[in-house]
């Protein structure tokens, strides 16, 4: 970082001291906290919607071949469409906060869907039949068999998509002008204030480390 600053100058890459000064100034002005909270609301709302849709549809697809045949091509297509394209379309359809939330949901749900499909399909059929023969209560089967097995497949997807939700939220906010950290970066870009841009990037990186 320091080498890049010395070689290319503050306009291209501000130094660590300038970035820290900008971060302290932004925090003192009360910009960081509200922007962070707004981005968190966008990211978590979109992520929860995407996770809910992915888990429900993925579980159904894993249990029923005809559902999987219908939904898996759709999930593959959704995975191939870049998030930036969804932002543009969502701005036309919804605008504002819901454009950000929709983009996050549609970007994260296919990954969760794939994990849920694999989790539902890979549970040992012999174990299920044994539980049926010994008349294990349905609630106990869900709690002690299905849930732990599904969790082992879903957890990596949930962790990955949660980090993705933050990044997509900031990108969508930047383009949609929907507040949050993305809006702060857009404002700093308009003023060509690279120190402030780097300060926002530091905030994002710290949040991702904490979330991870």
CSV table of C-alpha atoms in Angstrom, one decimal:
chain,number,residue,atom,x,y,z
A,1,UNK,CA,0.0,0.0,0.0
A,2,UNK,CA,2.7,2.5,1.0
A,3,UNK,CA,4.8,1.5,-2.0
A,4,UNK,CA,1.9,2.2,-4.3
A,5,UNK,CA,1.2,5.5,-2.6
A,6,UNK,CA,4.8,6.6,-3.0
A,7,UNK,CA,5.0,5.5,-6.7
A,8,UNK,CA,1.6,6.7,-8.0
A,9,UNK,CA,0.8,9.6,-5.6
A,10,UNK,CA,-2.2,10.4,-3.4
A,11,UNK,CA,-4.7,11.0,-6.2
A,12,UNK,CA,-4.3,7.4,-7.4
A,13,UNK,CA,-3.7,5.7,-4.0
A,14,UNK,CA,-3.8,7.8,-0.8
A,15,UNK,CA,-1.5,6.9,2.0
A,16,UNK,CA,-2.4,5.0,5.1
A,17,UNK,CA,-2.2,8.2,7.2
A,18,UNK,CA,-4.6,10.1,4.8
A,19,UNK,CA,-7.0,7.2,4.8
A,20,UNK,CA,-7.0,7.0,8.6
A,21,UNK,CA,-7.5,10.8,8.8
A,22,UNK,CA,-10.4,10.5,6.4
A,23,UNK,CA,-11.9,7.6,8.4
A,24,UNK,CA,-11.7,9.5,11.6
A,25,UNK,CA,-13.2,12.6,10.0
A,26,UNK,CA,-16.1,10.6,8.6
A,27,UNK,CA,-16.7,8.9,11.9
A,28,UNK,CA,-16.6,12.2,13.8
A,29,UNK,CA,-19.1,13.7,11.3
A,30,UNK,CA,-21.5,10.8,12.0
A,31,UNK,CA,-21.3,9.3,8.5
A,32,UNK,CA,-20.0,5.8,9.1
A,33,UNK,CA,-22.5,4.5,11.7
A,34,UNK,CA,-25.7,5.3,9.8
A,35,UNK,CA,-24.3,4.2,6.4
A,36,UNK,CA,-23.1,0.9,8.0
A,37,UNK,CA,-26.5,0.3,9.5
A,38,UNK,CA,-28.3,1.0,6.2
A,39,UNK,CA,-26.1,-1.3,4.3
A,40,UNK,CA,-26.5,-4.0,7.0
A,41,UNK,CA,-30.3,-3.8,6.6
A,42,UNK,CA,-30.1,-4.1,2.9
A,43,UNK,CA,-27.6,-7.0,3.0
A,44,UNK,CA,-29.3,-9.0,5.7
A,45,UNK,CA,-32.8,-8.5,4.3
A,46,UNK,CA,-31.8,-9.6,0.8
A,47,UNK,CA,-29.7,-12.4,2.2
A,48,UNK,CA,-32.5,-13.8,4.4
A,49,UNK,CA,-34.9,-13.7,1.4
A,50,UNK,CA,-32.4,-15.5,-0.8
A,51,UNK,CA,-31.6,-18.1,1.9
A,52,UNK,CA,-35.3,-18.7,2.5
A,53,UNK,CA,-36.1,-19.2,-1.1
A,54,UNK,CA,-32.9,-21.3,-1.7
A,55,UNK,CA,-33.5,-23.6,1.2
A,56,UNK,CA,-37.2,-24.2,0.6
A,57,UNK,CA,-36.9,-24.7,-3.2
A,58,UNK,CA,-33.6,-26.6,-2.9
A,59,UNK,CA,-35.0,-29.0,-0.4
A,60,UNK,CA,-38.1,-29.7,-2.5
A,61,UNK,CA,-35.9,-30.2,-5.6
A,62,UNK,CA,-33.6,-32.6,-3.7
A,63,UNK,CA,-36.6,-34.7,-2.6
A,64,UNK,CA,-38.5,-34.7,-5.8
A,65,UNK,CA,-36.9,-35.4,-9.2
A,66,UNK,CA,-39.5,-33.6,-11.2
A,67,UNK,CA,-39.1,-30.4,-9.1
A,68,UNK,CA,-35.3,-30.6,-9.6
A,69,UNK,CA,-35.7,-31.0,-13.3
A,70,UNK,CA,-37.8,-27.9,-13.5
A,71,UNK,CA,-35.8,-25.6,-11.2
A,72,UNK,CA,-32.2,-26.6,-11.7
A,73,UNK,CA,-31.9,-25.0,-15.2
A,74,UNK,CA,-33.4,-21.8,-13.8
A,75,UNK,CA,-30.8,-21.8,-11.0
A,76,UNK,CA,-28.0,-22.3,-13.5
A,77,UNK,CA,-29.2,-19.4,-15.6
A,78,UNK,CA,-29.5,-17.1,-12.5
A,79,UNK,CA,-26.0,-18.0,-11.5
A,80,UNK,CA,-24.7,-17.0,-15.0
A,81,UNK,CA,-26.3,-13.6,-15.0
A,82,UNK,CA,-24.0,-11.0,-13.4
A,83,UNK,CA,-25.3,-9.0,-10.4
A,84,UNK,CA,-24.7,-5.7,-12.3
A,85,UNK,CA,-27.4,-6.7,-14.8
A,86,UNK,CA,-29.9,-7.4,-12.0
A,87,UNK,CA,-29.2,-4.0,-10.5
A,88,UNK,CA,-30.0,-2.3,-13.8
A,89,UNK,CA,-33.3,-4.2,-14.2
A,90,UNK,CA,-34.2,-3.9,-10.5
A,91,UNK,CA,-33.8,-0.1,-10.8
A,92,UNK,CA,-36.5,-0.1,-13.6
A,93,UNK,CA,-38.8,-2.5,-11.7
A,94,UNK,CA,-38.5,-1.3,-8.1
A,95,UNK,CA,-36.0,1.5,-7.6
A,96,UNK,CA,-34.6,2.5,-4.2
A,97,UNK,CA,-34.0,0.1,-1.4
A,98,UNK,CA,-35.9,-2.8,-3.0
A,99,UNK,CA,-33.7,-2.7,-6.0
A,100,UNK,CA,-30.8,-3.4,-3.7
A,101,UNK,CA,-32.6,-6.1,-1.7
A,102,UNK,CA,-33.9,-7.8,-4.9
A,103,UNK,CA,-30.4,-7.9,-6.4
A,104,UNK,CA,-28.9,-9.5,-3.3
A,105,UNK,CA,-31.7,-12.1,-3.1
A,106,UNK,CA,-31.4,-13.2,-6.7
A,107,UNK,CA,-27.6,-13.3,-6.5
A,108,UNK,CA,-27.5,-15.4,-3.4
A,109,UNK,CA,-30.4,-17.8,-3.7
A,110,UNK,CA,-29.0,-20.0,-6.5
A,111,UNK,CA,-25.9,-20.9,-4.4
A,112,UNK,CA,-28.1,-21.8,-1.4
A,113,UNK,CA,-30.4,-23.7,-3.7
A,114,UNK,CA,-27.5,-25.9,-5.0
A,115,UNK,CA,-26.4,-26.7,-1.5
A,116,UNK,CA,-29.9,-27.5,-0.3
A,117,UNK,CA,-30.4,-29.9,-3.3
A,118,UNK,CA,-27.2,-31.7,-2.5
A,119,UNK,CA,-28.0,-31.9,1.2
A,120,UNK,CA,-31.5,-33.3,0.6
A,121,UNK,CA,-30.3,-35.8,-2.0
A,122,UNK,CA,-27.3,-37.2,-0.1
A,123,UNK,CA,-29.0,-38.3,3.1
A,124,UNK,CA,-28.6,-42.0,3.5
A,125,UNK,CA,-31.8,-43.8,2.3
A,126,UNK,CA,-31.1,-46.8,4.6
A,127,UNK,CA,-31.0,-44.5,7.6
A,128,UNK,CA,-34.4,-43.0,6.6
A,129,UNK,CA,-35.9,-46.5,6.2
A,130,UNK,CA,-34.5,-47.7,9.5
A,131,UNK,CA,-36.1,-44.7,11.2
A,132,UNK,CA,-39.4,-45.5,9.6
A,133,UNK,CA,-39.2,-49.2,10.6
A,134,UNK,CA,-38.5,-48.2,14.3
A,135,UNK,CA,-41.2,-45.6,14.1
A,136,UNK,CA,-39.0,-42.7,15.1
A,137,UNK,CA,-41.3,-39.6,15.5
A,138,UNK,CA,-41.2,-37.2,12.6
A,139,UNK,CA,-40.0,-34.3,14.7
A,140,UNK,CA,-37.1,-36.4,16.1
A,141,UNK,CA,-36.2,-37.4,12.5
A,142,UNK,CA,-36.1,-33.7,11.4
A,143,UNK,CA,-34.2,-32.6,14.4
A,144,UNK,CA,-31.6,-35.4,14.7
A,145,UNK,CA,-31.2,-36.7,11.1
A,146,UNK,CA,-32.3,-34.2,8.4
A,147,UNK,CA,-31.3,-30.9,10.1
A,148,UNK,CA,-27.7,-31.8,11.0
A,149,UNK,CA,-27.1,-33.4,7.6
A,150,UNK,CA,-28.6,-30.4,5.8
A,151,UNK,CA,-26.6,-28.0,8.0
A,152,UNK,CA,-23.3,-29.6,7.0
A,153,UNK,CA,-24.1,-28.8,3.3
A,154,UNK,CA,-25.7,-25.4,3.9
A,155,UNK,CA,-23.3,-23.8,6.2
A,156,UNK,CA,-20.5,-23.2,3.7
A,157,UNK,CA,-23.0,-21.7,1.2
A,158,UNK,CA,-24.5,-19.5,3.9
A,159,UNK,CA,-21.1,-18.1,4.9
A,160,UNK,CA,-20.2,-17.5,1.3
A,161,UNK,CA,-23.5,-15.8,0.4
A,162,UNK,CA,-23.4,-13.6,3.5
A,163,UNK,CA,-20.1,-12.1,2.4
A,164,UNK,CA,-21.4,-11.9,-1.1
A,165,UNK,CA,-24.5,-10.0,0.2
A,166,UNK,CA,-22.4,-7.3,1.6
A,167,UNK,CA,-20.4,-6.8,-1.6
A,168,UNK,CA,-23.5,-6.9,-3.8
A,169,UNK,CA,-25.3,-4.5,-1.5
A,170,UNK,CA,-22.6,-1.9,-1.8
A,171,UNK,CA,-22.4,-2.2,-5.5
A,172,UNK,CA,-26.2,-1.9,-5.9
A,173,UNK,CA,-26.3,1.1,-3.5
A,174,UNK,CA,-23.6,2.8,-5.5
A,175,UNK,CA,-25.6,2.5,-8.7
A,176,UNK,CA,-29.1,3.0,-7.2
A,177,UNK,CA,-28.3,5.9,-4.9
A,178,UNK,CA,-30.1,4.0,-2.1
A,179,UNK,CA,-28.0,5.2,0.7
A,180,UNK,CA,-25.5,3.1,2.8
A,181,UNK,CA,-21.8,2.6,2.1
A,182,UNK,CA,-22.3,2.4,-1.6
A,183,UNK,CA,-23.9,5.9,-1.6
A,184,UNK,CA,-20.9,7.2,0.4
A,185,UNK,CA,-18.5,5.7,-2.1
A,186,UNK,CA,-20.5,7.3,-5.0
A,187,UNK,CA,-20.3,10.7,-3.3
A,188,UNK,CA,-16.6,10.4,-2.7
A,189,UNK,CA,-16.1,9.4,-6.3
A,190,UNK,CA,-18.0,12.4,-7.5
A,191,UNK,CA,-15.7,14.7,-5.5
A,192,UNK,CA,-12.6,12.7,-6.6
A,193,UNK,CA,-11.8,12.2,-2.9
A,194,UNK,CA,-9.7,9.0,-3.0
A,195,UNK,CA,-8.9,9.2,0.7
A,196,UNK,CA,-12.5,8.9,1.5
A,197,UNK,CA,-13.0,6.1,-1.0
A,198,UNK,CA,-10.2,4.1,0.6
A,199,UNK,CA,-11.6,4.9,4.1
A,200,UNK,CA,-15.0,3.3,3.0
A,201,UNK,CA,-13.1,0.3,1.6
A,202,UNK,CA,-11.4,-0.1,5.0
A,203,UNK,CA,-14.8,-0.1,6.7
A,204,UNK,CA,-16.1,-2.7,4.3
A,205,UNK,CA,-13.0,-4.9,4.7
A,206,UNK,CA,-13.3,-4.7,8.6
A,207,UNK,CA,-17.0,-5.7,8.4
A,208,UNK,CA,-16.2,-8.7,6.2
A,209,UNK,CA,-13.4,-9.9,8.5
A,210,UNK,CA,-15.8,-9.6,11.5
A,211,UNK,CA,-18.6,-11.4,9.6
A,212,UNK,CA,-16.2,-14.2,8.5
